[in-house]
Tab-separated table of C-alpha atoms in Angstrom:
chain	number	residue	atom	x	y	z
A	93	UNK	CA	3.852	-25.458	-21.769
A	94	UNK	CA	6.834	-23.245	-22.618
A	95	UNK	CA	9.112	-21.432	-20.403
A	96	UNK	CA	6.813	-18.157	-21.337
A	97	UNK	CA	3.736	-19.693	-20.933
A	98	UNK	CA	4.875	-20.685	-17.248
A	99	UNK	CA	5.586	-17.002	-16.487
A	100	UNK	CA	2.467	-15.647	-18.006
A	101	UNK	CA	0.905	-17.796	-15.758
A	102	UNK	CA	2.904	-17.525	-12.940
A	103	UNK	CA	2.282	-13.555	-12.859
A	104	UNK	CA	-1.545	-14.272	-13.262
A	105	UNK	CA	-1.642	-15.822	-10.406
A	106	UNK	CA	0.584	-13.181	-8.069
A	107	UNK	CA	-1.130	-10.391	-9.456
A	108	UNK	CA	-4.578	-12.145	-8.970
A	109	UNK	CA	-3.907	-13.112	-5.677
A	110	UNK	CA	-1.849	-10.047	-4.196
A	111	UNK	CA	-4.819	-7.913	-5.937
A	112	UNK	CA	-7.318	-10.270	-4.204
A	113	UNK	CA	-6.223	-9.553	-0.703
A	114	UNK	CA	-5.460	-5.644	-1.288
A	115	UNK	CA	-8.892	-5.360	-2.941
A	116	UNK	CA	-10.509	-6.949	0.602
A	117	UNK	CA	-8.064	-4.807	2.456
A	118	UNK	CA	-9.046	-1.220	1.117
A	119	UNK	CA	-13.262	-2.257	1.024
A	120	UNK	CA	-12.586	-2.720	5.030
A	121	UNK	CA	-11.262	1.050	4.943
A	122	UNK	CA	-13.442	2.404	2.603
A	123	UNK	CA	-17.351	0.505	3.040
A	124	UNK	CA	-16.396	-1.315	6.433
A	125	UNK	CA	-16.850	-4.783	4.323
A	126	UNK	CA	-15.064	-7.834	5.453
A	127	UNK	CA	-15.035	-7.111	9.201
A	128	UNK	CA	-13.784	-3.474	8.629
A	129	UNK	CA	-14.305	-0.217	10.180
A	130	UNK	CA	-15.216	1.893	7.136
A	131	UNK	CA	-14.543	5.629	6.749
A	132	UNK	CA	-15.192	6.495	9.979
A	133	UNK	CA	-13.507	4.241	12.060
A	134	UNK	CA	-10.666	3.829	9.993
A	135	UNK	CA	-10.214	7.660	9.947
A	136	UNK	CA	-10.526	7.422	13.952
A	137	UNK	CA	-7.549	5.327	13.538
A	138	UNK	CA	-5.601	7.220	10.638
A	139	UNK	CA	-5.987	10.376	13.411
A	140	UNK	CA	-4.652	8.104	15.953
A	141	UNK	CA	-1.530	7.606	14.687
A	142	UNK	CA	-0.706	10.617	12.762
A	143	UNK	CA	-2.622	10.536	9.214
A	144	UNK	CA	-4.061	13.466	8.982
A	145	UNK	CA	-6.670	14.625	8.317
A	146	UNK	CA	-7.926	10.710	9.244
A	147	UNK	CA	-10.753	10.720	6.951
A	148	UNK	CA	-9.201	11.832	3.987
A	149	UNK	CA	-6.221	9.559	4.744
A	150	UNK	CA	-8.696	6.548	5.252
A	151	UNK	CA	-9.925	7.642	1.714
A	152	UNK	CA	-6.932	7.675	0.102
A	153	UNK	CA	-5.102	4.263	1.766
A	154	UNK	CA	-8.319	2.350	0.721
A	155	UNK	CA	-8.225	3.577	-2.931
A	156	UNK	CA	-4.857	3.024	-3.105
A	157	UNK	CA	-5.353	-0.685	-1.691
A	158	UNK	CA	-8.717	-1.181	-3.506
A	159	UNK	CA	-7.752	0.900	-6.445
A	160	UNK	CA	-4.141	-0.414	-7.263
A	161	UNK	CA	-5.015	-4.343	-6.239
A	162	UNK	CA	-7.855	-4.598	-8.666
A	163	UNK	CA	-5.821	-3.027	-11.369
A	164	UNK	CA	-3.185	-5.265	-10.450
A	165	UNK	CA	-5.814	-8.152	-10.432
A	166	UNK	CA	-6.953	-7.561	-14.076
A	167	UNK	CA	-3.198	-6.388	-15.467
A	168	UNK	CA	-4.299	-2.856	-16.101
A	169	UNK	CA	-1.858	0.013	-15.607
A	170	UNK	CA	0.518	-2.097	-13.918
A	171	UNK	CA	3.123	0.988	-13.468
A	172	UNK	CA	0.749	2.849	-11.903
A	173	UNK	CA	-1.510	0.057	-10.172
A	174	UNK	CA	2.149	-1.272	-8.320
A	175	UNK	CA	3.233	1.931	-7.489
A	176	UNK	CA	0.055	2.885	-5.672
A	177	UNK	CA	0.143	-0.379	-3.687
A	178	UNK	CA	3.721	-0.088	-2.853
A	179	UNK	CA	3.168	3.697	-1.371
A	180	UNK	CA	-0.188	2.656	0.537
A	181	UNK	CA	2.114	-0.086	2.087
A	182	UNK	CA	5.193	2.377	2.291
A	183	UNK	CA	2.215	3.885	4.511
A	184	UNK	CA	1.121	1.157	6.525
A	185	UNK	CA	4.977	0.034	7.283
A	186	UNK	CA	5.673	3.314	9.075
A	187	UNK	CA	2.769	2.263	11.685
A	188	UNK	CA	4.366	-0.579	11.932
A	189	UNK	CA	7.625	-0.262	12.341
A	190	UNK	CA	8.016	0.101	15.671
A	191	UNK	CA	6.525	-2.940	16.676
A	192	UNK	CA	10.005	-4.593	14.892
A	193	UNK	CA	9.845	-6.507	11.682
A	194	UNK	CA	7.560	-9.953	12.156
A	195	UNK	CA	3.796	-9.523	12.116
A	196	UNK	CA	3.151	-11.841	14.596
A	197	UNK	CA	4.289	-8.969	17.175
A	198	UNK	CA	2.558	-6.037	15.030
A	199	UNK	CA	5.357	-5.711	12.909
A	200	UNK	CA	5.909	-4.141	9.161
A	201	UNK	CA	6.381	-7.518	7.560
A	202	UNK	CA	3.257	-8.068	5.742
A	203	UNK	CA	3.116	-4.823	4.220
A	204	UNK	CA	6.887	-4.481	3.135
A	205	UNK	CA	5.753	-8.189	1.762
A	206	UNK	CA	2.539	-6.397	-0.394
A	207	UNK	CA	4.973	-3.326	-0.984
A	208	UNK	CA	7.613	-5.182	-2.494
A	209	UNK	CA	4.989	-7.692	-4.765
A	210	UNK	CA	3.107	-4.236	-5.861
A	211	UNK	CA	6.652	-2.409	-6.916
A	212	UNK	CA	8.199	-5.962	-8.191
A	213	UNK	CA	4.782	-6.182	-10.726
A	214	UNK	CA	5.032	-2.540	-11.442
A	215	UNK	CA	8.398	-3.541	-12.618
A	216	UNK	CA	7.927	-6.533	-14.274
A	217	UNK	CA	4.309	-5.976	-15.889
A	218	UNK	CA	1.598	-8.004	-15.702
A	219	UNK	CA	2.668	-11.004	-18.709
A	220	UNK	CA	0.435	-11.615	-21.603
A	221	UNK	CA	-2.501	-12.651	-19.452
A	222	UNK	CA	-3.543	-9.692	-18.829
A	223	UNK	CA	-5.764	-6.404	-19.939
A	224	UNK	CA	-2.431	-4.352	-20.414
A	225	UNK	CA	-1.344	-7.133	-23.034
A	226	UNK	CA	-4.531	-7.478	-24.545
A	227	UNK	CA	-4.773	-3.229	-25.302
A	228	UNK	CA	-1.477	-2.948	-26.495
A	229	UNK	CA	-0.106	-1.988	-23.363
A	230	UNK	CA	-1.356	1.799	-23.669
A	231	UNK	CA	-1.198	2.261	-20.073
A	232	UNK	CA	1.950	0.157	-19.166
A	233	UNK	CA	4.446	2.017	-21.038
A	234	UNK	CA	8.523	1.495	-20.039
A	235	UNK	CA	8.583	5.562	-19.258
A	236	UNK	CA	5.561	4.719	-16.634
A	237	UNK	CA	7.705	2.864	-14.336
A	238	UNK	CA	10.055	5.108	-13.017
A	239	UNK	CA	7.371	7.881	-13.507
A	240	UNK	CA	4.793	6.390	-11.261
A	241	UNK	CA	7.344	4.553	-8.853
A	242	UNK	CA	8.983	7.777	-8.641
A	243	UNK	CA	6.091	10.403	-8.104
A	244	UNK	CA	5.186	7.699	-5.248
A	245	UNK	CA	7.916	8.028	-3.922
A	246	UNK	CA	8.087	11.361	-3.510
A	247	UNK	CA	4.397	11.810	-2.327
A	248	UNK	CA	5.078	9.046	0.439
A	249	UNK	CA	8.041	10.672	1.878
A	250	UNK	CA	6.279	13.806	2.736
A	251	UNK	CA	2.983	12.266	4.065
A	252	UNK	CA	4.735	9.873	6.128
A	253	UNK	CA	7.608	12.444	6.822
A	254	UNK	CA	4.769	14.874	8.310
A	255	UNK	CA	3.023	11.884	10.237
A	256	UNK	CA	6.494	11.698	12.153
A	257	UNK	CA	6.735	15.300	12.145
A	258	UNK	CA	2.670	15.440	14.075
A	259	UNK	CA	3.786	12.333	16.467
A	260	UNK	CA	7.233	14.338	17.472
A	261	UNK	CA	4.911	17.351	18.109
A	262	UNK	CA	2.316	15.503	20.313
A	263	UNK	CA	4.972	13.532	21.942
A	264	UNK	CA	6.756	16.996	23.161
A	265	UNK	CA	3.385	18.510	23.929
A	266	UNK	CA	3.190	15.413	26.889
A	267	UNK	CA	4.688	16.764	30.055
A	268	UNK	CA	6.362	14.156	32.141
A	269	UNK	CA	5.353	14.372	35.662
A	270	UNK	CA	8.954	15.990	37.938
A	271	UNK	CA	7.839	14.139	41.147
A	272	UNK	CA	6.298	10.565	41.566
A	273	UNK	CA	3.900	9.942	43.776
């Protein structure tokens, strides 16, 4: 087995896996499979902590998750699959965040970890094994990178900059009580 050969596989098996788990991920949001909550209860929860409005933002985190890890998962549109996996993470981090970094205490940790694997694929491309390889890479052109990576980028930053901007807002509509009692 050759040095390339190793790789090839080596990215199979990241992008299979990492796919794998976003793919059961974003069928919890979206059909409530695996344990989930579907649209409804995930879009309770989107509400709850400033994704609005929570149904659309349920919508659009599970296609993101489902959407970009089975692309990943097959090597399809890899620019474009990574980048939507990194910004549904970028996403999911900002709920996080202030729970600190390790997930064991509800931190960001395991989505920076998908975030990172979904932009670092995006990056790399999927290797020969893969349906980007196998159609010439049509949809996994050197331009798409910093095109998709870059419109996600962009998109994040004002969905999760206006989630911050609603929880500022409902935190300042909350009157502390002037007296104890």
């Amino acid at each position: 087995m050759t040095a390339y050969d190793r790789r090839d596989l080596g990215l199979l098996l990241l992008r299979l896996g990492t796919g794998g788990v976003l793919v059961a991920h974003g069928t919890q949001k979206l059909f409530g499979w695996f344990g989930g909550h579907g649209l409804e209860g995930t879009g309770q929860f989107m509400e709850s902590v400033g994704y609005a409005p929570g149904k659309a933002s349920a919508t659009a985190s599970g296609l993101a998750e489902a959407g970009g890890g089975a692309l990943l998962a097959l090597g399809l549109a890899t620019p474009a699959a990574g980048a939507a996996v990194a910004g549904a993470m970028a996403g999911a981090s900002a709920v996080h965040v202030p729970n600190g970094f390790f997930a064991q205490s509800g931190g960001y940790e395991y989505a920076a970890s998908l975030a990172l694997t979904g932009t670092s694929l995006a990056i790399t491309g999927p290797g020969r094994l893969s349906l980007d390889h196998a159609l010439g890479h049509t949809v996994n052109r050197n331009w798409m990178v910093p095109v998709a990576l870059g419109v996600t980028a962009a998109a994040t930053t004002v969905i999760v900059g206006l989630r911050n901007k609603r929880l500022r807002q409902r935190k300042e509509g909350e009157q502390e009580a002037l007296f104890e009692e």
